[in-house]
Amino acid sequence: MKKTLVVTCSAPASVRTAVEEGVAGYADIFYLDDAVPEKRADMLSSAHGLLSFFFNREVREEEYPLLKNLELFQAISTGLDYLPFDKMPQKPVLACNAGGWAPQIAEHTMALLLALTRRIIPLHNDLMKGVFNRHGYSPMSLRGKILTVAGYGGIGRMTADLARGFGMKIRALNTSGKTDGDVDFMGTLKDLETVLPDTDVLLISLPLNRHTRGVIGKKELSLMKKNAILLNVARAPLVAEEDLYLHLKENPDFQVGLDVWWKEPTWGGGDFALDFPFLELPNVAGSPHNSNRCERDMEMAARAAAANAAAFFKGEKFGGLIRREDYME
């Protein structure tokens, strides 16, 4: 029997084409936006798979019991820490969109890194003040430097590939401690304290769950070089906010590039706010959680997620498997 995939997020024509290309005929596709109110329940009840961006904004909580035939929840997003794991149906397999947004996020990560190593922001600010500060900062060359990637998934791997092109050495950490990637060292998070002391650049590209929240705090920061660089393009709470701020204040040669923030409107509404004035510091480069944006970004991500759902339905190897217990207290 052919499976039914219901797309719960708004999907313009270009995204629908991408979903259809990804599924490649291995499921019947329906769009929740197309359902008239009296048919919405029937569409959800028929779903063997859901393709969602923000599931809990697209499917109402009172509709969760309708998902009795659901076998797969496939996210278009990569991080799934926003999901109401305790309320969602317990039967379906959960999959994130591993690597679906990775190409542009990897490019953005390198942009943050280069802005920091070349001190672009403070130099630009000096020029705005009329100061031609040609010798005021010491740019860092990436050649021969060590990049430690904590979270060697799609984003971490693609960033490492770009960094290797700059002559960097790659140390990678993931859950299994195994990879077929081109790395100089492979380990798990248990190796973090061992590799930090001679790490020049630390990239945080981990999922946020109960095991990884606050994985970088005062202790880990103290192990790093005084002129190291920390990049976080995953989730802000992976790093202890106050610890990072104090470390940046006390170590002006230490730098950080952040695309994610502890209070931001991206997740659950609210305003962008900082409990500590990071953006007043000259050793910080930031962006408004837009590393995933580029032309045709949603189309590429939707196609990748749909292809992963099709692989699941075909009984083939699929990616992005999520364990609920990692996210529930």
C-alpha positions as semicolon CSV with decimal commas, in nm:
position;residue;x (nm);y (nm);z (nm)
1;M;0,000;0,000;0,000
2;K;0,128;0,342;-0,094
3;K;0,202;0,563;0,205
4;T;0,047;0,905;0,269
5;L;0,270;1,202;0,349
6;V;0,098;1,512;0,484
7;V;0,285;1,841;0,465
8;T;0,170;2,052;0,759
9;C;0,357;2,377;0,690
10;S;0,268;2,643;0,436
11;A;0,416;2,538;0,104
12;P;0,420;2,764;-0,201
13;A;0,441;2,609;-0,546
14;S;0,821;2,596;-0,552
15;V;0,833;2,410;-0,220
16;R;0,563;2,169;-0,335
17;T;0,766;2,089;-0,643
18;A;1,070;2,025;-0,424
19;V;0,872;1,793;-0,195
20;E;0,740;1,599;-0,492
21;E;1,091;1,568;-0,635
22;G;1,219;1,442;-0,300
23;V;0,944;1,186;-0,253
24;A;0,983;1,072;-0,614
25;G;0,648;0,893;-0,622
26;Y;0,700;0,678;-0,312
27;A;0,411;0,840;-0,123
28;D;0,090;1,026;-0,191
29;I;0,140;1,388;-0,086
30;F;-0,126;1,607;0,070
31;Y;-0,099;1,961;0,202
32;L;-0,276;2,054;0,523
33;D;-0,323;2,409;0,397
34;D;-0,543;2,269;0,119
35;A;-0,783;2,093;0,355
36;V;-1,116;2,263;0,413
37;P;-1,194;2,276;0,787
38;E;-1,430;1,978;0,779
39;K;-1,170;1,761;0,600
40;R;-0,866;1,855;0,809
41;A;-0,923;1,574;1,060
42;D;-0,955;1,317;0,782
43;M;-0,628;1,429;0,626
44;L;-0,440;1,405;0,955
45;S;-0,594;1,066;1,032
46;S;-0,475;0,933;0,695
47;A;-0,113;1,038;0,748
48;H;0,156;0,773;0,761
49;G;0,413;1,051;0,762
50;L;0,416;1,420;0,851
51;L;0,652;1,669;0,692
52;S;0,657;1,969;0,926
53;F;0,856;2,282;0,990
54;F;0,714;2,385;1,329
55;F;0,491;2,089;1,412
56;N;0,337;2,237;1,728
57;R;0,245;2,556;1,542
58;E;0,100;2,370;1,244
59;V;-0,093;2,091;1,418
60;R;-0,314;2,179;1,713
61;E;-0,263;1,985;2,035
62;E;-0,623;1,862;2,032
63;E;-0,549;1,709;1,689
64;Y;-0,261;1,490;1,812
65;P;-0,493;1,190;1,882
66;L;-0,588;1,193;1,513
67;L;-0,237;1,080;1,421
68;K;-0,309;0,716;1,499
69;N;-0,162;0,589;1,171
70;L;0,152;0,800;1,190
71;E;0,474;0,607;1,134
72;L;0,717;0,894;1,075
73;F;0,750;1,251;1,184
74;Q;0,997;1,413;0,944
75;A;1,108;1,764;1,030
76;I;1,217;2,016;0,771
77;S;1,418;2,188;1,042
78;T;1,737;2,040;1,186
79;G;1,708;2,115;1,557
80;L;1,407;1,953;1,723
81;D;1,444;2,083;2,078
82;Y;1,121;2,283;2,029
83;L;0,900;1,973;1,996
84;P;0,646;1,886;2,268
85;F;0,788;1,536;2,311
86;D;0,569;1,457;2,612
87;K;0,248;1,532;2,421
88;M;0,327;1,399;2,075
89;P;0,218;1,050;1,968
90;Q;0,472;0,799;2,098
91;K;0,457;0,549;1,813
92;P;0,615;0,734;1,517
93;V;0,983;0,750;1,439
94;L;1,120;1,105;1,469
95;A;1,371;1,235;1,216
96;C;1,535;1,573;1,185
97;N;1,650;1,717;0,854
98;A;2,014;1,622;0,900
99;G;2,223;1,816;0,650
100;G;1,922;1,979;0,486
101;W;2,044;2,329;0,566
102;A;2,414;2,248;0,597
103;P;2,567;2,405;0,281
104;Q;2,467;2,764;0,357
105;I;2,521;2,730;0,733
106;A;2,874;2,604;0,667
107;E;2,941;2,906;0,445
108;H;2,800;3,139;0,710
109;T;3,016;2,975;0,976
110;M;3,326;3,037;0,769
111;A;3,214;3,398;0,716
112;L;3,197;3,448;1,094
113;L;3,535;3,281;1,135
114;L;3,702;3,496;0,870
115;A;3,544;3,813;1,010
116;L;3,701;3,726;1,346
117;T;4,043;3,613;1,227
118;R;4,081;3,917;1,002
119;R;3,924;4,147;1,266
120;I;3,688;4,290;1,004
121;I;3,431;4,433;1,246
122;P;3,663;4,639;1,469
123;L;3,859;4,757;1,165
124;H;3,536;4,863;0,995
125;N;3,423;5,044;1,309
126;D;3,757;5,226;1,324
127;L;3,718;5,337;0,962
128;M;3,372;5,471;1,040
129;K;3,538;5,691;1,304
130;G;3,797;5,809;1,052
131;V;4,072;5,593;1,202
132;F;4,294;5,411;0,948
133;N;4,410;5,145;1,196
134;R;4,625;4,936;0,963
135;H;4,850;4,798;1,236
136;G;4,610;4,801;1,531
137;Y;4,518;4,433;1,522
138;S;4,702;4,111;1,450
139;P;4,506;3,900;1,201
140;M;4,523;3,523;1,241
141;S;4,602;3,289;0,954
142;L;4,392;2,973;0,943
143;R;4,665;2,767;0,778
144;G;4,787;2,497;1,014
145;K;4,535;2,585;1,285
146;I;4,323;2,320;1,457
147;L;3,945;2,326;1,414
148;T;3,759;2,110;1,664
149;V;3,406;2,031;1,549
150;A;3,176;1,936;1,836
151;G;2,887;1,782;1,647
152;Y;3,022;1,627;1,328
153;G;2,690;1,601;1,146
154;G;2,588;1,771;0,824
155;I;2,679;2,124;0,931
156;G;2,996;2,027;1,113
157;R;3,116;1,808;0,832
158;M;3,057;2,065;0,557
159;T;3,222;2,338;0,762
160;A;3,520;2,110;0,823
161;D;3,548;2,047;0,450
162;L;3,560;2,421;0,382
163;A;3,807;2,478;0,664
164;R;4,039;2,209;0,532
165;G;4,056;2,412;0,211
166;F;4,212;2,690;0,419
167;G;4,475;2,448;0,545
168;M;4,317;2,376;0,884
169;K;4,352;2,046;1,069
170;I;4,024;1,887;1,172
171;R;3,933;1,720;1,497
172;A;3,578;1,588;1,508
173;L;3,354;1,475;1,791
174;N;3,026;1,291;1,751
175;T;2,813;1,037;1,935
176;S;2,977;0,723;1,801
177;G;3,337;0,837;1,772
178;K;3,341;0,700;1,417
179;T;3,330;0,859;1,074
180;D;3,434;0,809;0,713
181;G;3,511;1,181;0,691
182;D;3,853;1,330;0,630
183;V;3,960;1,417;0,985
184;D;4,285;1,419;1,178
185;F;4,120;1,297;1,498
186;M;3,783;1,139;1,570
187;G;3,628;1,109;1,915
188;T;3,321;1,170;2,127
189;L;3,224;1,449;2,366
190;K;3,409;1,255;2,635
191;D;3,727;1,367;2,456
192;L;3,632;1,734;2,468
193;E;3,852;1,827;2,763
194;T;4,145;1,643;2,604
195;V;4,128;1,827;2,271
196;L;4,038;2,176;2,396
197;P;4,382;2,292;2,517
198;D;4,540;2,304;2,171
199;T;4,221;2,383;1,977
200;D;4,242;2,711;1,786
201;V;3,878;2,719;1,672
202;L;3,592;2,535;1,840
203;L;3,275;2,492;1,636
204;I;2,959;2,400;1,825
205;S;2,716;2,228;1,587
206;L;2,547;1,991;1,833
207;P;2,178;1,926;1,884
208;L;2,044;2,082;2,203
209;N;1,918;1,814;2,439
210;R;1,946;1,720;2,804
211;H;2,295;1,581;2,749
212;T;2,439;1,882;2,568
213;R;2,282;2,184;2,740
214;G;2,566;2,389;2,889
215;V;2,831;2,159;2,742
216;I;3,061;2,461;2,720
217;G;3,094;2,645;3,049
218;K;3,354;2,801;3,273
219;K;3,564;2,484;3,301
220;E;3,577;2,416;2,927
221;L;3,649;2,780;2,842
222;S;3,935;2,787;3,091
223;L;4,098;2,494;2,910
224;M;4,109;2,679;2,580
225;K;4,385;2,900;2,445
226;K;4,365;3,265;2,544
227;N;4,337;3,360;2,175
228;A;4,105;3,077;2,066
229;I;3,781;3,129;1,876
230;L;3,442;2,980;1,962
231;L;3,172;2,952;1,697
232;N;2,812;2,858;1,778
233;V;2,566;2,810;1,491
234;A;2,347;2,549;1,663
235;R;2,165;2,658;1,982
236;A;2,274;2,924;2,230
237;P;2,209;2,722;2,550
238;L;2,481;2,477;2,449
239;V;2,708;2,744;2,599
240;A;2,664;2,892;2,947
241;E;2,579;3,255;2,878
242;E;2,730;3,422;3,184
243;D;3,043;3,206;3,173
244;L;3,104;3,301;2,811
245;Y;3,053;3,672;2,872
246;L;3,289;3,680;3,169
247;H;3,550;3,481;2,975
248;L;3,533;3,728;2,686
249;K;3,569;4,021;2,927
250;E;3,864;3,868;3,107
251;N;4,035;3,743;2,790
252;P;4,017;4,013;2,522
253;D;4,212;3,800;2,271
254;F;3,949;3,523;2,293
255;Q;3,682;3,569;2,026
256;V;3,335;3,435;1,961
257;G;3,107;3,418;1,657
258;L;2,740;3,367;1,735
259;D;2,447;3,308;1,505
260;V;2,224;3,191;1,790
261;W;2,115;3,370;2,109
262;W;1,968;3,281;2,444
263;K;1,658;3,494;2,396
264;E;1,548;3,537;2,039
265;P;1,218;3,562;1,851
266;T;1,302;3,261;1,633
267;W;1,174;3,013;1,892
268;G;0,833;3,071;2,047
269;G;0,809;3,447;1,988
270;G;0,927;3,717;2,224
271;D;1,194;3,977;2,168
272;F;1,565;3,953;2,112
273;A;1,730;4,032;2,444
274;L;2,067;3,988;2,611
275;D;2,123;3,943;2,982
276;F;2,485;4,040;2,922
277;P;2,604;4,308;2,673
278;F;2,790;4,079;2,434
279;L;2,754;4,316;2,142
280;E;2,944;4,591;2,323
281;L;3,254;4,373;2,322
282;P;3,506;4,408;2,038
283;N;3,581;4,034;2,039
284;V;3,229;3,931;1,936
285;A;3,081;3,888;1,588
286;G;2,711;3,813;1,563
287;S;2,429;3,748;1,321
288;P;2,051;3,717;1,378
289;H;2,011;3,339;1,347
290;N;2,005;3,368;0,970
291;S;2,286;3,130;0,880
292;N;2,031;2,901;0,717
293;R;1,912;3,165;0,475
294;C;2,004;3,175;0,107
295;E;1,827;3,170;-0,225
296;R;1,592;2,868;-0,256
297;D;1,676;2,764;0,101
298;M;1,333;2,625;0,187
299;E;1,313;2,438;-0,142
300;M;1,647;2,265;-0,087
301;A;1,562;2,178;0,274
302;A;1,214;2,050;0,186
303;R;1,355;1,832;-0,093
304;A;1,611;1,680;0,142
305;A;1,352;1,613;0,413
306;A;1,109;1,461;0,164
307;A;1,380;1,234;0,023
308;N;1,459;1,116;0,375
309;A;1,091;1,038;0,433
310;A;1,082;0,842;0,106
311;A;1,386;0,641;0,214
312;F;1,206;0,555;0,539
313;F;0,894;0,442;0,353
314;K;1,105;0,229;0,117
315;G;1,274;0,059;0,409
316;E;1,611;0,204;0,314
317;K;1,868;0,371;0,533
318;F;1,751;0,714;0,642
319;G;1,913;0,989;0,843
320;G;1,840;1,221;1,133
321;L;1,696;0,966;1,377
322;I;1,600;1,135;1,704
323;R;1,570;0,961;2,042
324;R;1,291;1,114;2,250
325;E;1,462;1,018;2,574
326;D;1,751;1,251;2,490
327;Y;1,511;1,547;2,502
328;M;1,288;1,454;2,795
329;E;1,381;1,497;3,160
